[in-house]
Structures are given as C-alpha cells and as structure tokens.
PDB file of C-alpha atoms in Angstrom:
ATOM      1  CA  MET A   1      16.574  24.668 -19.493  1.00  0.00           C
ATOM      2  CA  GLU A   2      14.317  21.754 -18.723  1.00  0.00           C
ATOM      3  CA  GLU A   3      13.383  21.156 -15.796  1.00  0.00           C
ATOM      4  CA  VAL A   4      14.346  17.358 -14.691  1.00  0.00           C
ATOM      5  CA  LYS A   5      11.326  15.549 -13.145  1.00  0.00           C
ATOM      6  CA  GLY A   6      11.225  13.546 -10.276  1.00  0.00           C
ATOM      7  CA  ASP A   7       9.815  12.388  -7.067  1.00  0.00           C
ATOM      8  CA  LYS A   8      11.904  12.410  -3.502  1.00  0.00           C
ATOM      9  CA  TYR A   9      11.679   9.275  -2.810  1.00  0.00           C
ATOM     10  CA  ARG A  10      10.489   7.404  -5.640  1.00  0.00           C
ATOM     11  CA  ASP A  11      12.674   5.545  -8.511  1.00  0.00           C
ATOM     12  CA  HIS A  12      11.754   5.192 -12.681  1.00  0.00           C
ATOM     13  CA  MET A  13       8.925   7.598 -12.342  1.00  0.00           C
ATOM     14  CA  TYR A  14      11.222   9.492 -15.039  1.00  0.00           C
ATOM     15  CA  GLY A  15      13.468   9.097 -17.474  1.00  0.00           C
ATOM     16  CA  GLU A  16      14.641   7.518 -20.758  1.00  0.00           C
ATOM     17  CA  GLY A  17      14.186   4.079 -19.238  1.00  0.00           C
ATOM     18  CA  GLU A  18      10.080   5.391 -18.137  1.00  0.00           C
ATOM     19  CA  ALA A  19       9.922   6.411 -22.735  1.00  0.00           C
ATOM     20  CA  ASN A  20       8.050   3.036 -23.277  1.00  0.00           C
ATOM     21  CA  THR A  21       6.310   2.508 -19.793  1.00  0.00           C
ATOM     22  CA  VAL A  22       2.537   2.298 -19.971  1.00  0.00           C
ATOM     23  CA  TRP A  23       0.296   4.060 -17.252  1.00  0.00           C
ATOM     24  CA  LYS A  24      -2.832   3.343 -15.855  1.00  0.00           C
ATOM     25  CA  HIS A  25      -3.599   6.564 -15.969  1.00  0.00           C
ATOM     26  CA  GLY A  26      -1.765   7.415 -18.476  1.00  0.00           C
ATOM     27  CA  ALA A  27       0.998   9.006 -16.681  1.00  0.00           C
ATOM     28  CA  PRO A  28       3.135   9.023 -14.236  1.00  0.00           C
ATOM     29  CA  PRO A  29       0.851   9.948 -10.543  1.00  0.00           C
ATOM     30  CA  ASN A  30       1.827  12.864  -8.738  1.00  0.00           C
ATOM     31  CA  TYR A  31       2.627  12.665  -4.942  1.00  0.00           C
ATOM     32  CA  ASP A  32       2.768  15.899  -3.675  1.00  0.00           C
ATOM     33  CA  VAL A  33      -0.188  14.689  -1.126  1.00  0.00           C
ATOM     34  CA  VAL A  34       1.334  12.393   0.094  1.00  0.00           C
ATOM     35  CA  ASN A  35       4.613  13.983   0.826  1.00  0.00           C
ATOM     36  CA  LYS A  36       3.600  16.741   2.333  1.00  0.00           C
ATOM     37  CA  LEU A  37       1.662  14.338   4.838  1.00  0.00           C
ATOM     38  CA  PHE A  38       4.909  11.678   5.796  1.00  0.00           C
ATOM     39  CA  GLU A  39       7.343  14.728   5.916  1.00  0.00           C
ATOM     40  CA  GLU A  40       4.522  16.631   7.933  1.00  0.00           C
ATOM     41  CA  GLU A  41       4.275  13.811  10.306  1.00  0.00           C
ATOM     42  CA  ARG A  42       7.329  10.221   9.742  1.00  0.00           C
ATOM     43  CA  THR A  43       9.243   9.804  12.670  1.00  0.00           C
ATOM     44  CA  HIS A  44      12.665   9.131  11.477  1.00  0.00           C
ATOM     45  CA  VAL A  45      14.119  10.937   8.864  1.00  0.00           C
ATOM     46  CA  TRP A  46      16.458   8.490   7.394  1.00  0.00           C
ATOM     47  CA  GLU A  47      19.650   9.961   5.813  1.00  0.00           C
ATOM     48  CA  LYS A  48      20.320   9.299   1.929  1.00  0.00           C
ATOM     49  CA  GLY A  49      22.432   5.714   2.095  1.00  0.00           C
ATOM     50  CA  THR A  50      21.492   4.031   3.938  1.00  0.00           C
ATOM     51  CA  LEU A  51      20.497   0.837   4.604  1.00  0.00           C
ATOM     52  CA  GLU A  52      16.946   1.796   6.104  1.00  0.00           C
ATOM     53  CA  GLU A  53      16.359   4.509   3.457  1.00  0.00           C
ATOM     54  CA  ARG A  54      17.305   2.665   0.757  1.00  0.00           C
ATOM     55  CA  VAL A  55      14.390  -0.290   2.077  1.00  0.00           C
ATOM     56  CA  GLN A  56      11.646   2.655   2.468  1.00  0.00           C
ATOM     57  CA  ARG A  57      12.712   4.156  -1.349  1.00  0.00           C
ATOM     58  CA  LEU A  58      12.888   0.583  -2.696  1.00  0.00           C
ATOM     59  CA  LEU A  59       9.720   0.273  -0.693  1.00  0.00           C
ATOM     60  CA  LYS A  60       8.155   2.969  -1.919  1.00  0.00           C
ATOM     61  CA  THR A  61       8.966   2.678  -6.309  1.00  0.00           C
ATOM     62  CA  TYR A  62       7.955  -0.972  -5.784  1.00  0.00           C
ATOM     63  CA  GLU A  63       3.788   0.433  -4.206  1.00  0.00           C
ATOM     64  CA  MET A  64       3.857   3.193  -6.794  1.00  0.00           C
ATOM     65  CA  GLU A  65       5.003   0.383 -10.217  1.00  0.00           C
ATOM     66  CA  ILE A  66       2.602  -2.078  -8.287  1.00  0.00           C
ATOM     67  CA  VAL A  67       0.022   0.476  -8.552  1.00  0.00           C
ATOM     68  CA  HIS A  68       0.640   2.718 -11.283  1.00  0.00           C
ATOM     69  CA  LYS A  69       2.542   0.786 -13.476  1.00  0.00           C
ATOM     70  CA  ALA A  70      -0.184  -0.873 -16.504  1.00  0.00           C
ATOM     71  CA  ARG A  71       1.843  -4.349 -17.528  1.00  0.00           C
ATOM     72  CA  SER A  72       4.147  -6.439 -15.532  1.00  0.00           C
ATOM     73  CA  GLN A  73       7.724  -6.292 -18.253  1.00  0.00           C
ATOM     74  CA  ASP A  74       8.185  -2.302 -17.098  1.00  0.00           C
ATOM     75  CA  TYR A  75       8.558  -2.985 -13.066  1.00  0.00           C
ATOM     76  CA  LYS A  76      12.261  -2.234 -12.250  1.00  0.00           C
ATOM     77  CA  THR A  77      11.303  -2.701  -8.677  1.00  0.00           C
ATOM     78  CA  ILE A  78      10.661  -6.433  -9.169  1.00  0.00           C
ATOM     79  CA  ASP A  79      12.226  -9.085 -10.717  1.00  0.00           C
ATOM     80  CA  PRO A  80       9.509 -11.276 -13.238  1.00  0.00           C
ATOM     81  CA  ASP A  81      11.559 -14.405 -13.058  1.00  0.00           C
ATOM     82  CA  GLY A  82       9.205 -16.597  -9.795  1.00  0.00           C
ATOM     83  CA  PHE A  83       8.199 -13.996  -7.875  1.00  0.00           C
ATOM     84  CA  THR A  84       5.491 -13.910  -5.038  1.00  0.00           C
ATOM     85  CA  PHE A  85       4.000 -12.199  -3.372  1.00  0.00           C
ATOM     86  CA  SER A  86       1.337 -12.640   0.459  1.00  0.00           C
ATOM     87  CA  VAL A  87       0.232 -11.333   2.561  1.00  0.00           C
ATOM     88  CA  ASN A  88      -0.198 -12.673   7.031  1.00  0.00           C
ATOM     89  CA  GLY A  89       0.707 -16.578   6.130  1.00  0.00           C
ATOM     90  CA  ARG A  90      -0.763 -16.777   3.147  1.00  0.00           C
ATOM     91  CA  ALA A  91      -0.756 -18.984   0.211  1.00  0.00           C
ATOM     92  CA  PRO A  92       1.811 -17.068  -2.842  1.00  0.00           C
ATOM     93  CA  LEU A  93       0.892 -15.610  -5.157  1.00  0.00           C
ATOM     94  CA  ASN A  94       3.238 -14.839  -9.114  1.00  0.00           C
ATOM     95  CA  PHE A  95       1.972 -11.971 -11.321  1.00  0.00           C
ATOM     96  CA  LYS A  96      -1.090 -13.210 -12.974  1.00  0.00           C
ATOM     97  CA  GLN A  97      -2.609 -14.721  -9.795  1.00  0.00           C
ATOM     98  CA  MET A  98      -1.690 -11.453  -8.571  1.00  0.00           C
ATOM     99  CA  ALA A  99      -3.778  -9.830 -11.877  1.00  0.00           C
ATOM    100  CA  GLU A 100      -6.584 -12.048 -10.778  1.00  0.00           C
ATOM    101  CA  ILE A 101      -7.744 -10.463  -7.668  1.00  0.00           C
ATOM    102  CA  GLY A 102      -6.633  -6.882  -9.007  1.00  0.00           C
ATOM    103  CA  GLY A 103      -5.482  -3.934  -6.817  1.00  0.00           C
ATOM    104  CA  SER A 104      -3.179  -3.029  -4.415  1.00  0.00           C
ATOM    105  CA  TYR A 105      -5.665  -2.225  -1.856  1.00  0.00           C
ATOM    106  CA  ASN A 106      -7.693  -6.120  -2.284  1.00  0.00           C
ATOM    107  CA  LEU A 107      -4.154  -7.862  -2.461  1.00  0.00           C
ATOM    108  CA  PHE A 108      -3.476  -6.542   0.721  1.00  0.00           C
ATOM    109  CA  LEU A 109      -6.811  -7.289   1.976  1.00  0.00           C
ATOM    110  CA  GLN A 110      -7.102 -10.693   1.780  1.00  0.00           C
ATOM    111  CA  THR A 111      -8.640 -12.630   4.100  1.00  0.00           C
ATOM    112  CA  SER A 112     -10.214 -16.326   5.729  1.00  0.00           C
ATOM    113  CA  LEU A 113     -13.008 -14.423   8.145  1.00  0.00           C
ATOM    114  CA  PRO A 114     -15.981 -15.779   7.363  1.00  0.00           C
ATOM    115  CA  ASP A 115     -18.468 -14.230   4.850  1.00  0.00           C
ATOM    116  CA  ASN A 116     -20.349 -12.239   7.525  1.00  0.00           C
ATOM    117  CA  LEU A 117     -17.566 -10.833   9.484  1.00  0.00           C
ATOM    118  CA  LYS A 118     -15.962  -9.112   6.710  1.00  0.00           C
ATOM    119  CA  ILE A 119     -15.753  -5.306   6.610  1.00  0.00           C
ATOM    120  CA  TYR A 120     -14.427  -5.178   3.539  1.00  0.00           C
ATOM    121  CA  ASP A 121     -14.650  -8.138   1.445  1.00  0.00           C
ATOM    122  CA  SER A 122     -11.915  -7.866  -1.572  1.00  0.00           C
ATOM    123  CA  ASN A 123     -13.630 -10.661  -3.161  1.00  0.00           C
ATOM    124  CA  LYS A 124     -16.644  -7.812  -3.785  1.00  0.00           C
ATOM    125  CA  GLU A 125     -13.808  -5.599  -5.244  1.00  0.00           C
ATOM    126  CA  THR A 126     -12.537  -4.659  -8.809  1.00  0.00           C
ATOM    127  CA  GLU A 127      -9.364  -2.911  -8.574  1.00  0.00           C
ATOM    128  CA  GLN A 128     -11.391  -0.098  -9.186  1.00  0.00           C
ATOM    129  CA  SER A 129     -13.353   0.340  -6.826  1.00  0.00           C
ATOM    130  CA  SER A 130     -11.042  -0.931  -4.061  1.00  0.00           C
ATOM    131  CA  HIS A 131      -9.022   2.179  -5.303  1.00  0.00           C
ATOM    132  CA  ALA A 132     -11.978   4.438  -5.503  1.00  0.00           C
ATOM    133  CA  LYS A 133     -12.613   4.111  -1.737  1.00  0.00           C
ATOM    134  CA  PHE A 134      -9.937   4.738  -0.263  1.00  0.00           C
ATOM    135  CA  THR A 135      -8.353   7.344  -1.974  1.00  0.00           C
ATOM    136  CA  THR A 136     -12.483   9.034  -1.156  1.00  0.00           C
ATOM    137  CA  ALA A 137     -11.483   8.274   1.827  1.00  0.00           C
ATOM    138  CA  PHE A 138      -7.880   8.677   1.829  1.00  0.00           C
ATOM    139  CA  PRO A 139      -7.976  12.560   0.196  1.00  0.00           C
ATOM    140  CA  ARG A 140      -4.199  12.907   1.220  1.00  0.00           C
ATOM    141  CA  GLY A 141      -3.169  10.140   0.454  1.00  0.00           C
ATOM    142  CA  PHE A 142      -2.071   6.777   2.429  1.00  0.00           C
ATOM    143  CA  ALA A 143       1.433   7.622   3.733  1.00  0.00           C
ATOM    144  CA  ILE A 144       4.200   4.885   4.923  1.00  0.00           C
ATOM    145  CA  GLU A 145       7.666   4.207   6.745  1.00  0.00           C
ATOM    146  CA  ILE A 146      10.324   2.015   7.443  1.00  0.00           C
ATOM    147  CA  LEU A 147      10.878   2.705  11.572  1.00  0.00           C
ATOM    148  CA  HIS A 148      13.191   0.485  11.453  1.00  0.00           C
ATOM    149  CA  VAL A 149      14.980  -2.604   9.960  1.00  0.00           C
ATOM    150  CA  TYR A 150      16.370  -6.014  11.274  1.00  0.00           C
ATOM    151  CA  SER A 151      18.168  -7.250   8.072  1.00  0.00           C
ATOM    152  CA  GLY A 152      20.432  -6.502   4.811  1.00  0.00           C
ATOM    153  CA  PRO A 153      20.078  -8.156   1.357  1.00  0.00           C
ATOM    154  CA  PRO A 154      19.643 -10.511  -0.069  1.00  0.00           C
ATOM    155  CA  ASN A 155      16.942 -11.112   2.756  1.00  0.00           C
ATOM    156  CA  ILE A 156      15.695  -7.581   4.199  1.00  0.00           C
ATOM    157  CA  VAL A 157      13.525  -7.516   6.488  1.00  0.00           C
ATOM    158  CA  TYR A 158      11.988  -4.609   8.035  1.00  0.00           C
ATOM    159  CA  LYS A 159       9.385  -2.736  10.343  1.00  0.00           C
ATOM    160  CA  PHE A 160       6.732  -0.227   8.642  1.00  0.00           C
ATOM    161  CA  ARG A 161       4.550   2.765   9.713  1.00  0.00           C
ATOM    162  CA  HIS A 162       1.257   2.848   7.178  1.00  0.00           C
ATOM    163  CA  TRP A 163      -1.314   6.614   7.769  1.00  0.00           C
ATOM    164  CA  ALA A 164      -4.053   8.398   6.373  1.00  0.00           C
ATOM    165  CA  TYR A 165      -6.607  10.708   7.438  1.00  0.00           C
ATOM    166  CA  MET A 166      -9.883   9.939   7.008  1.00  0.00           C
ATOM    167  CA  GLU A 167     -11.602  13.104   5.346  1.00  0.00           C
ATOM    168  CA  GLY A 168     -14.046  10.867   3.477  1.00  0.00           C
ATOM    169  CA  PRO A 169     -15.855   8.638   3.467  1.00  0.00           C
ATOM    170  CA  PHE A 170     -15.512   4.924   3.574  1.00  0.00           C
ATOM    171  CA  LYS A 171     -18.554   2.252   2.527  1.00  0.00           C
ATOM    172  CA  GLY A 172     -21.188   4.113   4.018  1.00  0.00           C
ATOM    173  CA  HIS A 173     -19.450   5.248   6.576  1.00  0.00           C
ATOM    174  CA  ALA A 174     -19.308   9.185   7.717  1.00  0.00           C
ATOM    175  CA  PRO A 175     -15.418  10.823   7.819  1.00  0.00           C
ATOM    176  CA  THR A 176     -14.043  11.026  11.206  1.00  0.00           C
ATOM    177  CA  GLY A 177     -11.588  13.331  10.230  1.00  0.00           C
ATOM    178  CA  LYS A 178      -8.630  11.159  12.676  1.00  0.00           C
ATOM    179  CA  LYS A 179      -5.944   9.781  11.487  1.00  0.00           C
ATOM    180  CA  VAL A 180      -5.766   5.452  10.405  1.00  0.00           C
ATOM    181  CA  GLU A 181      -2.340   3.602  10.941  1.00  0.00           C
ATOM    182  CA  PHE A 182      -1.095   1.038  11.449  1.00  0.00           C
ATOM    183  CA  TYR A 183       1.960  -1.067  12.069  1.00  0.00           C
ATOM    184  CA  GLY A 184       3.487  -5.054   9.875  1.00  0.00           C
ATOM    185  CA  MET A 185       7.134  -6.074   9.582  1.00  0.00           C
ATOM    186  CA  ALA A 186       7.773  -7.309   6.093  1.00  0.00           C
ATOM    187  CA  HIS A 187      10.288  -9.950   4.016  1.00  0.00           C
ATOM    188  CA  PHE A 188      11.879  -9.007   1.354  1.00  0.00           C
ATOM    189  CA  GLU A 189      13.642 -10.766  -1.255  1.00  0.00           C
ATOM    190  CA  VAL A 190      16.122  -9.056  -3.621  1.00  0.00           C
ATOM    191  CA  ASP A 191      18.827 -10.781  -5.772  1.00  0.00           C
ATOM    192  CA  ASP A 192      22.483  -8.921  -6.287  1.00  0.00           C
ATOM    193  CA  LYS A 193      20.561  -5.713  -8.113  1.00  0.00           C
ATOM    194  CA  TRP A 194      18.205  -5.450  -5.205  1.00  0.00           C
ATOM    195  CA  LYS A 195      15.493  -6.710  -7.504  1.00  0.00           C
ATOM    196  CA  ILE A 196      12.608  -7.916  -5.161  1.00  0.00           C
ATOM    197  CA  LYS A 197      11.836 -11.851  -5.713  1.00  0.00           C
ATOM    198  CA  LYS A 198       9.605 -12.850  -3.178  1.00  0.00           C
ATOM    199  CA  VAL A 199       7.499 -10.454  -1.070  1.00  0.00           C
ATOM    200  CA  GLU A 200       6.104 -11.275   2.638  1.00  0.00           C
ATOM    201  CA  PHE A 201       4.052  -8.495   4.125  1.00  0.00           C
ATOM    202  CA  PHE A 202       2.595  -9.329   8.424  1.00  0.00           C
ATOM    203  CA  PHE A 203       0.395  -6.973  10.179  1.00  0.00           C
ATOM    204  CA  ASP A 204      -2.826  -7.023  12.145  1.00  0.00           C
ATOM    205  CA  ARG A 205      -5.540  -5.537   8.711  1.00  0.00           C
ATOM    206  CA  GLY A 206      -8.281  -4.659  11.877  1.00  0.00           C
ATOM    207  CA  GLU A 207      -6.083  -1.975  12.827  1.00  0.00           C
ATOM    208  CA  LEU A 208      -7.036  -0.114   9.787  1.00  0.00           C
ATOM    209  CA  LEU A 209     -10.225  -1.221   9.527  1.00  0.00           C
ATOM    210  CA  SER A 210     -11.538   0.008  12.688  1.00  0.00           C
ATOM    211  CA  GLY A 211     -10.866   3.024  12.178  1.00  0.00           C
ATOM    212  CA  LEU A 212     -12.421   2.630   8.494  1.00  0.00           C
ATOM    213  CA  VAL A 213     -15.988   2.241   9.961  1.00  0.00           C
ATOM    214  CA  GLU A 214     -16.012   4.249  13.560  1.00  0.00           C
ATOM    215  CA  GLY A 215     -18.227   7.360  11.680  1.00  0.00           C
ATOM    216  CA  PRO A 216     -22.129   6.699  11.445  1.00  0.00           C
ATOM    217  CA  LEU A 217     -23.194   4.754   8.064  1.00  0.00           C
ATOM    218  CA  LEU A 218     -25.392   8.052   6.008  1.00  0.00           C
ATOM    219  CA  GLU A 219     -28.211   7.725   5.802  1.00  0.00           C
ATOM    220  CA  GLY A 220     -30.489   4.473   4.255  1.00  0.00           C
ATOM    221  CA  SER A 221     -25.727   2.542   3.414  1.00  0.00           C
ATOM    222  CA  LYS A 222     -25.373  -1.074   4.197  1.00  0.00           C
ATOM    223  CA  THR A 223     -22.346  -2.765   5.866  1.00  0.00           C
ATOM    224  CA  GLU A 224     -20.244  -5.524   4.158  1.00  0.00           C
ATOM    225  CA  THR A 225     -22.505  -7.688   6.123  1.00  0.00           C
ATOM    226  CA  GLY A 226     -25.706  -6.338   5.250  1.00  0.00           C
ATOM    227  CA  PHE A 227     -27.091  -4.082   8.225  1.00  0.00           C
ATOM    228  CA  THR A 228     -28.722  -0.895   7.494  1.00  0.00           C
ATOM    229  CA  SER A 229     -27.919   2.668   9.137  1.00  0.00           C
ATOM    230  CA  MET A 230     -30.825   2.475  10.546  1.00  0.00           C
ATOM    231  CA  SER A 231     -30.377  -1.774  12.233  1.00  0.00           C
ATOM    232  CA  CYS A 232     -26.769  -1.755  12.666  1.00  0.00           C
ATOM    233  CA  PRO A 233     -25.003  -3.216  16.239  1.00  0.00           C
ATOM    234  CA  VAL A 234     -21.540  -1.745  17.222  1.00  0.00           C
ATOM    235  CA  MET A 235     -19.717  -3.884  14.714  1.00  0.00           C
ATOM    236  CA  LYS A 236     -16.452  -5.064  16.627  1.00  0.00           C
ATOM    237  CA  GLN A 237     -15.330  -7.756  13.569  1.00  0.00           C
ATOM    238  CA  ILE A 238     -12.568  -7.001  11.248  1.00  0.00           C
TER     239      ILE A 238
END
C-alpha cells in the first residue's frame, strides 16, 4: 500500500486537491524539523477538533500557503475576493500589493520607523533575500502556537507565540544560540467555510529583531544603519 503523505498540523499540502498546485520550490515543504521544535516546546496541546486546535491548524496552513504556493488560485485557506492583510494597524493590503512587497517576512515586518533606526528594512529586501536571512538564522525553523482563542468565527481573535533559536548569523551578527520569541494578537475574519477574508496581526517587532542583533558583529560586517563592526554602538532601537 502506498504511504499517504501529510503534515500533522497543516492541511492542503498533498492529495488530489493539490494535484495542480504550483509550488515555489517545485514541491511541498517539509516541516519535520520545525514540528519537532513545536512539539518539544509548545505550552499547550490542544485536543483535535477543539476551537483552539482548528484555529492553530488554520494559522499554520495559511502561513504555509502564503510562503510556499506560487499562485493565489491554489490557496485553500483564503477567500480571494476582497482579501486583505494588515500589520499593527497599517493600511490593509490586497493580493497585488502583497506580491509587490514580496515575502512573508517583509509583510510581517513592515514599519514606519525612519531608515536610520531600522534593524531590518523590508523595503530593501526581496522575497528570496528575506527568506534566506531568516532560514539561515533559524535553521530549526520558526515555530508558532496558539495560546488562547478569544472568539470564534466569523471573527476569530487569538493570542499567539512565535519562537526559534538563533543558531545562524543574521545581517552580520554572530549567532547567539538563544531562543528568540515574541507574542502577539491576531484577527481572522472567515466565511462559513472557514476561508479567511481578512487578516490583522498586532505585535512588537522589536521583540523579534532585538534578539537577532545581540551577537557581536562579524568582522567587516555592516548593520542596516551603516555601522561597521568597529564602530557600531549598543543599539536599542528597533
């Protein structure tokens, strides 16, 4: 009997429904490494079928589709008609605007800070360069869990925790081996089939980025603000 492929925490990766899906890297992603981190360090184990488990599965599947599926027509978690995405109260973005920014990290780390205070400037990164930077810094992946669901559909509001270990360099900073994590709130507006119509995330990007620049600058490296390893002061700005 042929082995049935699947992921324990995500849907819409294998099976007949994905027969014509176009994947950015040619095939569905493998989440074994980050699933291991998730299972070892999650603070809640939600029983299958509960509201919390369903929201967590929706979140993980949504993230997988945004990051790894090349065409919006292949998304199963999103209602493409009128879909919008926003971070920290910024203006909502449609699919076209999201594509212009490029990459989930660039979408997630948008900021209005002046250029000289940006540790990470999404305007200077492509989808490929941002993905490379964070996957290098987090070789075991970037785990996420649902901590609490405050309301169910159609307006799902929940608290989440996102964490990883900085075991690789980030923008010239040496790896620290320390856990990097942040907490946030989010809102999914969904239809009666649990397809997402609107996404809003609220969190402090500094909780993530400050942990990525604790390590010393590697020799000859420059920070986003232009300081070299010989001239960079202790930076607290995010």
